[in-house]
PDB file of C-alpha atoms in Angstrom:
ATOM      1  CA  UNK A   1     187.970  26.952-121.496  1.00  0.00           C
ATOM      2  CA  UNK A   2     190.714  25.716-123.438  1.00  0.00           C
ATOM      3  CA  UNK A   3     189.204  22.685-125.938  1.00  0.00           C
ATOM      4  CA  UNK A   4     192.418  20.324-125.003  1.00  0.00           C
ATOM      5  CA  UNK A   5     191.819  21.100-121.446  1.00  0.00           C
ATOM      6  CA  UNK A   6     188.383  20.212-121.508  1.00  0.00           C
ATOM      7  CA  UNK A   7     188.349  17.099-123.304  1.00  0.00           C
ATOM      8  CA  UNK A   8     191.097  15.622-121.327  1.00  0.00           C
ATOM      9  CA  UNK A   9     189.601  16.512-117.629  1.00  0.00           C
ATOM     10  CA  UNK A  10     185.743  15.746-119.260  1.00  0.00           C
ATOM     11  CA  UNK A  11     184.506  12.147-118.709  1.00  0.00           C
ATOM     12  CA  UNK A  12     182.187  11.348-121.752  1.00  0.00           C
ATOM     13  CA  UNK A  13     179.750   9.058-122.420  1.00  0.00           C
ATOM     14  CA  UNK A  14     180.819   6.017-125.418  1.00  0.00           C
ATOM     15  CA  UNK A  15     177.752   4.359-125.107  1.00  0.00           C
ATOM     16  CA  UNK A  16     176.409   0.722-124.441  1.00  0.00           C
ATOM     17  CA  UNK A  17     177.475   2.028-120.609  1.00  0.00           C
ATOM     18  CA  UNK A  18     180.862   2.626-121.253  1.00  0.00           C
ATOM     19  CA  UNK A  19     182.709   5.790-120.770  1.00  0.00           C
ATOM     20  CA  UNK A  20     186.226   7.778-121.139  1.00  0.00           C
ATOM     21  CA  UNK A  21     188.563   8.933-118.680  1.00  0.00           C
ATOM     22  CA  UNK A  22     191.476  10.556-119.053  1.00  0.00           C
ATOM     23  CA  UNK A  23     193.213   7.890-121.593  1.00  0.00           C
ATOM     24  CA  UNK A  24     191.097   4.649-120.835  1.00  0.00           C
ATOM     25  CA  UNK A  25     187.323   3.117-121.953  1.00  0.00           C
ATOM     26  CA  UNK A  26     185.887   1.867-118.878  1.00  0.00           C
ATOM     27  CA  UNK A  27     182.804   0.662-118.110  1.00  0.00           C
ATOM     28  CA  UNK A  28     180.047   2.168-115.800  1.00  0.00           C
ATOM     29  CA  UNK A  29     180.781   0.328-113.035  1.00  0.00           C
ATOM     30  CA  UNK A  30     184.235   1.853-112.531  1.00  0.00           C
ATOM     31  CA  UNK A  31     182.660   5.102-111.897  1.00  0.00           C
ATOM     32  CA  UNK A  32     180.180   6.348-109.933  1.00  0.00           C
ATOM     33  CA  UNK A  33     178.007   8.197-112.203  1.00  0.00           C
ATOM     34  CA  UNK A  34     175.229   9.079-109.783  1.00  0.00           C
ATOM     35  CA  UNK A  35     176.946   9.118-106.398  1.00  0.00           C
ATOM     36  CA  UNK A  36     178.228  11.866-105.673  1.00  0.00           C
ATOM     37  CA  UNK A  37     181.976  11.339-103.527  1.00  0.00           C
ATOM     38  CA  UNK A  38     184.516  14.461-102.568  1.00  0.00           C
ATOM     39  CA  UNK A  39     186.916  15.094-100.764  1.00  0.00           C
ATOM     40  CA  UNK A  40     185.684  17.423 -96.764  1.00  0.00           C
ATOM     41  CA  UNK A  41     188.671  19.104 -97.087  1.00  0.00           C
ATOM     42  CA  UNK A  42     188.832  20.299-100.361  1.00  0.00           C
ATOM     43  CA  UNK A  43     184.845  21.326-100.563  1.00  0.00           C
ATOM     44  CA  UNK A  44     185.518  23.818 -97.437  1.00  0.00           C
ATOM     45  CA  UNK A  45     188.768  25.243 -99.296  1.00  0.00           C
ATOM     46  CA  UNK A  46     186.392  25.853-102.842  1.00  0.00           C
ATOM     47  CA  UNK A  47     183.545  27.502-100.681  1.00  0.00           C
ATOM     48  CA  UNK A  48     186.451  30.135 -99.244  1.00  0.00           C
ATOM     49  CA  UNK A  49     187.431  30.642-102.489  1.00  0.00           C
ATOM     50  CA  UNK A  50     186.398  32.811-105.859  1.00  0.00           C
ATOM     51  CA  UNK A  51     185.567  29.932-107.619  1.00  0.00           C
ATOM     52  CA  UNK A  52     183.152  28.033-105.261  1.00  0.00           C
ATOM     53  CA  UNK A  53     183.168  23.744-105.410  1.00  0.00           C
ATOM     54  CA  UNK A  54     183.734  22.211-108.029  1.00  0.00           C
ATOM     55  CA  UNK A  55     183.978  18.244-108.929  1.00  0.00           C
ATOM     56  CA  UNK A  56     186.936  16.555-109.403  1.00  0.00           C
ATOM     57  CA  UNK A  57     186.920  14.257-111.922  1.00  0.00           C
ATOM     58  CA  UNK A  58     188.847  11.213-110.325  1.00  0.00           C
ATOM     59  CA  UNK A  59     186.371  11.465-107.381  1.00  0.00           C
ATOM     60  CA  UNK A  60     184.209   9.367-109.628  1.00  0.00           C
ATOM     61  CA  UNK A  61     186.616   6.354-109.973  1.00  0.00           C
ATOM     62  CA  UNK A  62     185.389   3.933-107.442  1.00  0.00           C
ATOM     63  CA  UNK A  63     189.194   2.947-106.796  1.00  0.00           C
ATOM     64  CA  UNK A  64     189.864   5.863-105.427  1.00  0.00           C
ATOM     65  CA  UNK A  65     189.355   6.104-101.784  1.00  0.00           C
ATOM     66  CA  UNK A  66     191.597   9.431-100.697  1.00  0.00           C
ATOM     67  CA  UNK A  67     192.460  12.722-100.782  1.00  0.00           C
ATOM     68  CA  UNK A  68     196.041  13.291-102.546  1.00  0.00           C
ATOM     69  CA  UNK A  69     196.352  16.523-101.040  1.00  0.00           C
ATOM     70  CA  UNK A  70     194.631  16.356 -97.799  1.00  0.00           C
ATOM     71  CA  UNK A  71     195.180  12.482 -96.934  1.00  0.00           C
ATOM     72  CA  UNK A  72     191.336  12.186 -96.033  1.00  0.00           C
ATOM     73  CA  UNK A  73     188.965   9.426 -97.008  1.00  0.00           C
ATOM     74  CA  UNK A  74     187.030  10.408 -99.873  1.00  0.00           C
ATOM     75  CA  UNK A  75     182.886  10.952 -98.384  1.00  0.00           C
ATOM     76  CA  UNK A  76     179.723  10.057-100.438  1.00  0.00           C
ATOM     77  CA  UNK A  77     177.016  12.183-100.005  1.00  0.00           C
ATOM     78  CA  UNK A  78     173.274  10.739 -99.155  1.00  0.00           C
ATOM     79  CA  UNK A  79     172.183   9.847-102.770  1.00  0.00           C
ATOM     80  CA  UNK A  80     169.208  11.504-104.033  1.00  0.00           C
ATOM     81  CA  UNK A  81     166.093   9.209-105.405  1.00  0.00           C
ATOM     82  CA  UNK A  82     165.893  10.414-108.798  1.00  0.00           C
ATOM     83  CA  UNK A  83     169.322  10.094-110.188  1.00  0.00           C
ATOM     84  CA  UNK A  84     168.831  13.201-112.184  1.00  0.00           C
ATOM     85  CA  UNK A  85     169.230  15.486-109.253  1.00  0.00           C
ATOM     86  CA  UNK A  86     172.855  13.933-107.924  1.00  0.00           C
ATOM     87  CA  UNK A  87     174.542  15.231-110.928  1.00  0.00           C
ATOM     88  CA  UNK A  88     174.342  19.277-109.676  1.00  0.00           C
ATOM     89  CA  UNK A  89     177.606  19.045-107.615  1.00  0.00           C
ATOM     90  CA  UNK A  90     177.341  22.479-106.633  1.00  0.00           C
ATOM     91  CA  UNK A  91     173.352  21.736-105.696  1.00  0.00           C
ATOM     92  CA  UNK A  92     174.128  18.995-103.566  1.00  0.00           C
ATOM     93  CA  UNK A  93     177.284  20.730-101.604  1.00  0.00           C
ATOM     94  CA  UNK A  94     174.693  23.532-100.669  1.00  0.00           C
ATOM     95  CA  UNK A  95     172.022  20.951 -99.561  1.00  0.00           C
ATOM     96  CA  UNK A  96     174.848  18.802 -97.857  1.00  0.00           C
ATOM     97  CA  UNK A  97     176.496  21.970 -96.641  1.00  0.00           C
ATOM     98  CA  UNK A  98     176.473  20.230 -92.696  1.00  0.00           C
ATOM     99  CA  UNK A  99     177.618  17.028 -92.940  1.00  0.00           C
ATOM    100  CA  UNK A 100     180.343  18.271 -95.472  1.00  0.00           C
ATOM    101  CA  UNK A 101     181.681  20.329 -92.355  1.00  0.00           C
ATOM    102  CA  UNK A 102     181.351  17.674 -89.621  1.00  0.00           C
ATOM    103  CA  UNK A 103     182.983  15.397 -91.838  1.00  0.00           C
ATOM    104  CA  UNK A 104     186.050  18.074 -92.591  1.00  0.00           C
ATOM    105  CA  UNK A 105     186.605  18.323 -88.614  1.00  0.00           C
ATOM    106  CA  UNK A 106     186.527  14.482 -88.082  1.00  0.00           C
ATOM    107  CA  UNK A 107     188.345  13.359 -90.818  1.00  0.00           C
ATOM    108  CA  UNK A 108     191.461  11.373 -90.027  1.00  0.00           C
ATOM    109  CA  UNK A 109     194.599  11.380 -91.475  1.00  0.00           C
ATOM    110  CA  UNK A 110     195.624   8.339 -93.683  1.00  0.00           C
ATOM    111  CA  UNK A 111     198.377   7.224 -96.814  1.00  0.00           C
ATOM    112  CA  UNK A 112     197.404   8.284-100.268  1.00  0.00           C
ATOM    113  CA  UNK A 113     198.635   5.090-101.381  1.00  0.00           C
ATOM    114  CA  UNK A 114     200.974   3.887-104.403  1.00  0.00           C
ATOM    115  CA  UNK A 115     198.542   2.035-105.552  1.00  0.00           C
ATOM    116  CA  UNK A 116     195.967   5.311-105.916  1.00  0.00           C
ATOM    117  CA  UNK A 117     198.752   7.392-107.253  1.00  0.00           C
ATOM    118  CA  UNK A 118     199.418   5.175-110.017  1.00  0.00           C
ATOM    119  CA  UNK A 119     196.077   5.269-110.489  1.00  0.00           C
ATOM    120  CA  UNK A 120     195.348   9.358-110.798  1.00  0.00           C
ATOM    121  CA  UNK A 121     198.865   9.639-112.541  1.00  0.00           C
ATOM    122  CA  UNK A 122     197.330   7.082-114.846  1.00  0.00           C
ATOM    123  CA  UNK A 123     194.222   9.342-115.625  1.00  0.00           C
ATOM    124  CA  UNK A 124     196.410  12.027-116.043  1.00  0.00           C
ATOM    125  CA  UNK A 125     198.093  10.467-118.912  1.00  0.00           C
ATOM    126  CA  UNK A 126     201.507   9.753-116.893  1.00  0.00           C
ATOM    127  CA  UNK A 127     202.557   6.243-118.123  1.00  0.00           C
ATOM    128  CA  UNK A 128     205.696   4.167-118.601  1.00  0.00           C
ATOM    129  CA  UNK A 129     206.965   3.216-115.686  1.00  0.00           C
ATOM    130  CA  UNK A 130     204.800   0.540-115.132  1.00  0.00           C
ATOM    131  CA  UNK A 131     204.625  -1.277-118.092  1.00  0.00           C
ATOM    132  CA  UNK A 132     202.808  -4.514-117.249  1.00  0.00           C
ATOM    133  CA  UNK A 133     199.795  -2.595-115.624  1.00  0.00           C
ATOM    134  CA  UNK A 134     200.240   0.161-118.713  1.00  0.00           C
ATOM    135  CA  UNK A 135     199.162  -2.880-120.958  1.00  0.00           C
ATOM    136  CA  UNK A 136     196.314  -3.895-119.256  1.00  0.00           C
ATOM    137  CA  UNK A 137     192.855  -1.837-119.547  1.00  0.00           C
ATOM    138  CA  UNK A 138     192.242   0.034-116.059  1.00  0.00           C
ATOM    139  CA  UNK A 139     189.232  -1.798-114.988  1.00  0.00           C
ATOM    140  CA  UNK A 140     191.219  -4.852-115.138  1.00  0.00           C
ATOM    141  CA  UNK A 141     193.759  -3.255-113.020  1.00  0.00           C
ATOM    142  CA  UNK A 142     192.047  -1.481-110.511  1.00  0.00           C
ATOM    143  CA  UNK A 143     189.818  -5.513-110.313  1.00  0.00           C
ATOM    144  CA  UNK A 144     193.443  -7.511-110.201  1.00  0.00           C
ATOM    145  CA  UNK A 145     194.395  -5.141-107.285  1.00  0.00           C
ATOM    146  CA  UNK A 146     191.639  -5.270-105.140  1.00  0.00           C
ATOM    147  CA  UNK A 147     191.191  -9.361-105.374  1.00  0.00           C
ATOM    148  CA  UNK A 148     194.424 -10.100-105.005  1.00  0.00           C
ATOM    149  CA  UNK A 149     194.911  -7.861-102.159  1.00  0.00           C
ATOM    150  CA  UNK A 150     191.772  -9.572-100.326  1.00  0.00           C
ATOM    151  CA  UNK A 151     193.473 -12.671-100.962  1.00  0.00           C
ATOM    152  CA  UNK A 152     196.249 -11.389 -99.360  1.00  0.00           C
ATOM    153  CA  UNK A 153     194.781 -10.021 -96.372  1.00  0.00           C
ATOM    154  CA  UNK A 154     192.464 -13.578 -95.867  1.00  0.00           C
ATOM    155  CA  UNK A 155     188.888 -11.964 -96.512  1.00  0.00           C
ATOM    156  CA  UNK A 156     186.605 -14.585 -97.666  1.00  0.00           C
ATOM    157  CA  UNK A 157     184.070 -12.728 -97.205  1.00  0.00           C
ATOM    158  CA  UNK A 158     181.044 -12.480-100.671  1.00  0.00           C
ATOM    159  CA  UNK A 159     181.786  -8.933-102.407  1.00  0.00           C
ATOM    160  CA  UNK A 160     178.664  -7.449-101.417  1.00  0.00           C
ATOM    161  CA  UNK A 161     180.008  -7.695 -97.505  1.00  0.00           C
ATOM    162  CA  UNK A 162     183.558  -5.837 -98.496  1.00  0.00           C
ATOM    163  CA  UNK A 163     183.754  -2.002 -97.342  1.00  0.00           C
ATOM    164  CA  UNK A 164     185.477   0.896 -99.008  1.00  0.00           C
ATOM    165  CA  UNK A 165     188.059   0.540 -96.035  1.00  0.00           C
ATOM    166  CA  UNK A 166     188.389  -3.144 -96.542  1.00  0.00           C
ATOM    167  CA  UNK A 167     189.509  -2.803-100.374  1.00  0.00           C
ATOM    168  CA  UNK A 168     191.786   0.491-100.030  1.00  0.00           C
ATOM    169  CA  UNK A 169     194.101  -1.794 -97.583  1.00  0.00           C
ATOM    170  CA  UNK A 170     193.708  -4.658-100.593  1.00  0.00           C
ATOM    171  CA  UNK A 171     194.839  -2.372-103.240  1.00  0.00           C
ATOM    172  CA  UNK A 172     197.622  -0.911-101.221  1.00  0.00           C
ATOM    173  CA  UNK A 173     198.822  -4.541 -99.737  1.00  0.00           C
ATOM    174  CA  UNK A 174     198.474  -6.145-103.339  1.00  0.00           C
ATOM    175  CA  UNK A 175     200.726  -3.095-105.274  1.00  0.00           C
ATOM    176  CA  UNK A 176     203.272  -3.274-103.492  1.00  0.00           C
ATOM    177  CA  UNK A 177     203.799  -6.910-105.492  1.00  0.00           C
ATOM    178  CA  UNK A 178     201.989  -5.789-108.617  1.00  0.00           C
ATOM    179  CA  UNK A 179     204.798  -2.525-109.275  1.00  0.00           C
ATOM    180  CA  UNK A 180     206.906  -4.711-110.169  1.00  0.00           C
ATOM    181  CA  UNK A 181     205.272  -6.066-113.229  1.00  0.00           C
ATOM    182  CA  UNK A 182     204.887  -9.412-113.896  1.00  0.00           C
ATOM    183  CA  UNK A 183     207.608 -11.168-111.375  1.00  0.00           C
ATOM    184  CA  UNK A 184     205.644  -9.256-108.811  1.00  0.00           C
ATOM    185  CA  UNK A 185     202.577 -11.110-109.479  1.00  0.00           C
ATOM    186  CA  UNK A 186     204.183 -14.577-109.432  1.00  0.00           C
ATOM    187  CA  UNK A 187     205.954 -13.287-105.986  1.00  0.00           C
ATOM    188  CA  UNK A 188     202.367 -12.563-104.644  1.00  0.00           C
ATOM    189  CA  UNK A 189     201.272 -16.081-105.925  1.00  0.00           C
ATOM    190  CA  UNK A 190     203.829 -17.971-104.065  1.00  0.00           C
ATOM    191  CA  UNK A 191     203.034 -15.726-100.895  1.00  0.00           C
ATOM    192  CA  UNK A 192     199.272 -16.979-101.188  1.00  0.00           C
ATOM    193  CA  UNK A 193     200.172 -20.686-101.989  1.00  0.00           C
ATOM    194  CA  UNK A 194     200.131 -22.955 -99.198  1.00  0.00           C
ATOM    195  CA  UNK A 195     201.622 -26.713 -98.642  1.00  0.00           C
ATOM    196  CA  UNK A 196     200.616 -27.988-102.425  1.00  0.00           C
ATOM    197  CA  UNK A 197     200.939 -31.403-100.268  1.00  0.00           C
ATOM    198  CA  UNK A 198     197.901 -30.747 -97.698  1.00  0.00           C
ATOM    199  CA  UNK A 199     195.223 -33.200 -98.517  1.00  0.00           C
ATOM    200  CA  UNK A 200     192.805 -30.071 -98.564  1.00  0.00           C
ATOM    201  CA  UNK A 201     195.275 -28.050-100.977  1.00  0.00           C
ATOM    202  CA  UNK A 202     193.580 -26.073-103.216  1.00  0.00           C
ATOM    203  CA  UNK A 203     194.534 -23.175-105.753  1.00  0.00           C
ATOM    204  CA  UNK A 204     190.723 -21.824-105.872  1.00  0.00           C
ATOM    205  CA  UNK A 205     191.358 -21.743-101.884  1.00  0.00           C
ATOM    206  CA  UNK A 206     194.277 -20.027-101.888  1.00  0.00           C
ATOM    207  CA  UNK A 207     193.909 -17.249-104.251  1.00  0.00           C
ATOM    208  CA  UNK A 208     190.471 -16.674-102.820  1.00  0.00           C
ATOM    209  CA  UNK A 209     188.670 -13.506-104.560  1.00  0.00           C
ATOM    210  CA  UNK A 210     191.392 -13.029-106.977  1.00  0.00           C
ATOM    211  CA  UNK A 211     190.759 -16.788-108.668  1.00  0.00           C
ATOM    212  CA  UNK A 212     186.641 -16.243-108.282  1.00  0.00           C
ATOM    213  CA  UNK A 213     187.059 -12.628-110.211  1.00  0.00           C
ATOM    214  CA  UNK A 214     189.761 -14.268-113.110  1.00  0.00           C
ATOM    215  CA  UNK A 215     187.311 -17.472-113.440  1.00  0.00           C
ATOM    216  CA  UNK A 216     183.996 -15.218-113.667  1.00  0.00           C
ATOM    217  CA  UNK A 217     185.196 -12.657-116.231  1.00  0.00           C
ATOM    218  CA  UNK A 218     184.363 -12.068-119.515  1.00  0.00           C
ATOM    219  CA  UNK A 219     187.045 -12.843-122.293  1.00  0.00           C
ATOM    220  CA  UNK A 220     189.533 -10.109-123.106  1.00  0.00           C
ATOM    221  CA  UNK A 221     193.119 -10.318-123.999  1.00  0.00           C
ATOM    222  CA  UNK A 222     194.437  -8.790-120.840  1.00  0.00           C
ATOM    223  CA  UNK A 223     192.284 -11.121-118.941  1.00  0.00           C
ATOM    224  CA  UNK A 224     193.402 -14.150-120.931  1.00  0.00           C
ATOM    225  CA  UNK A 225     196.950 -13.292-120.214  1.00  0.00           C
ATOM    226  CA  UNK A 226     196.603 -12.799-116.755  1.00  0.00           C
ATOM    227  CA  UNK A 227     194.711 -16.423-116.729  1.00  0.00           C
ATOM    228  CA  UNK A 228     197.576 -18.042-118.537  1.00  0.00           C
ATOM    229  CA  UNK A 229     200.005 -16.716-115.712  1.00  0.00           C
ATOM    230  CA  UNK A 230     197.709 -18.262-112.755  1.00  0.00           C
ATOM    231  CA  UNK A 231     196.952 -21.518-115.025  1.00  0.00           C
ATOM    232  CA  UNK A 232     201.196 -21.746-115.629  1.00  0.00           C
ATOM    233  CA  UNK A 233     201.763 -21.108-111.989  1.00  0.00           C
ATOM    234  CA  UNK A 234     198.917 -23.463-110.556  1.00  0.00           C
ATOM    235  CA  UNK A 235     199.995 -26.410-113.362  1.00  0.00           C
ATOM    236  CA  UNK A 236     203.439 -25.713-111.981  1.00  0.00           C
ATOM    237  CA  UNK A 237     203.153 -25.799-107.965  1.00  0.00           C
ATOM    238  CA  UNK A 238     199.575 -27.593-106.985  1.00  0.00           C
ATOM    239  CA  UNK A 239     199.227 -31.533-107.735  1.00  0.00           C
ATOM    240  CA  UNK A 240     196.722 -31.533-110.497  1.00  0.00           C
ATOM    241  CA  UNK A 241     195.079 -34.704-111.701  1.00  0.00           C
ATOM    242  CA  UNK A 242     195.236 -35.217-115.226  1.00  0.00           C
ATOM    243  CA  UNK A 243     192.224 -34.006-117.427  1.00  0.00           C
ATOM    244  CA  UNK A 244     191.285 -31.248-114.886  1.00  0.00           C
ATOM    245  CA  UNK A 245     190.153 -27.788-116.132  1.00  0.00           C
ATOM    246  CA  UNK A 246     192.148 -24.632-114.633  1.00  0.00           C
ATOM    247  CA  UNK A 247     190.845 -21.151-116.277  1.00  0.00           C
ATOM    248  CA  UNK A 248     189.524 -23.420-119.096  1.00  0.00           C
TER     249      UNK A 248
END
């Protein structure tokens, strides 16, 4: 194989849980390491051809949900108990060889959003035209997204109760604001704020997932400038009592 090749379509391990691919560090729980997710469609194409299946490397990022060529959901296959054993693709395609093909005749057609294409144009080192999601690392991204888009679609619901389905509408509902850089952020704010004059007004409320996710995480200097956005826009249109603590 060509070296370049390889090392641009390999993801490899930095250590301390971390990992790199395509352009961007991200840590282990972007990825799924030791679930193994593909696409029906494609799978039944490899098997008919010279090459056999083979694993795509953006089937491990968690964030995306679809098939770019087929328009399919993504599948995860039943996970082995020794972790070990999940990482032979072509193993587990043979041993999975059934539900592979019952899933390839029921799948149903759906978007491959604009939110997943920036995403896989992203790992494929295509940047520029989105600058203010260019400058931010793409776990941040892919968790600004998916909160914000829960906010926007009114699910309250604790993380652990969210399906697959539930955040690939977030992330395409939430991008359509977030393109747009920065402005588009402050547009999806003022969607989510209510009456700032309700006795029961409350930022925390209103942004829902997306203010839990920017409150909880750890320091960074993309997170710190998306915090100083929310803290500017929630000092700005929410009645705050003097001496209260937004974002720190």
């Amino acid at each position: 194989a060509n070296e370049d090749a390889l090392l641009r379509w390999s993801i490899r391990s930095l250590g301390n849980l971390r990992f790199q691919i395509g352009r961007d560090a991200v840590l282990n729980k972007t990825l799924l390491r030791t679930r193994i997710r593909l696409c029906p469609a494609c799978v039944v194409n490899d098997m008919a051809s010279v090459q056999g299946p083979y694993r795509r490397f953006h089937w491990d990022l968690i964030s995306l949900r679809t098939c770019e060529i087929h328009g399919v959901p993504l599948i995860q296959l039943p996970h082995l108990e020794h972790s070990f054993g999940n990482y032979d693709f072509v193993k587990r395609v043979g041993a999975c060889w059934e539900i592979i093909e019952q899933a390839n005749g029921k799948a149903s057609q759906r978007d491959f959003t604009a939110y997943e294409a920036y995403l896989l144009a992203r790992l494929r080192g295509t940047v520029g035209s989105h600058p203010f999601l260019d400058a931010l690392s793409l776990p941040v991204v892919t968790r600004l997204a998916e909160t914000l888009g829960l906010a926007l679609i009114g699910d309250r619901r604790p993380q652990r109760l969210v399906t697959t389905d539930d955040l690939y509408e977030a992330g395409k509902r939430s991008f359509a604001y977030l393109e747009t850089g920065e402005d588009g952020l402050l547009e999806c704010l003022c969607t989510l704020l209510q009456d700032p004059l309700q006795s029961n007004a409350s930022h925390k409320i209103d942004f829902g997932a997306f203010w839990v996710w920017l409150n909880h995480a750890s320091s960074a200097p993309d997170i710190e400038r998306l915090r100083a956005i929310a803290r500017e826009f929630v000092f700005s249109n929410y009645p705050i009592s003097r001496g209260t603590i937004v974002l720190g």
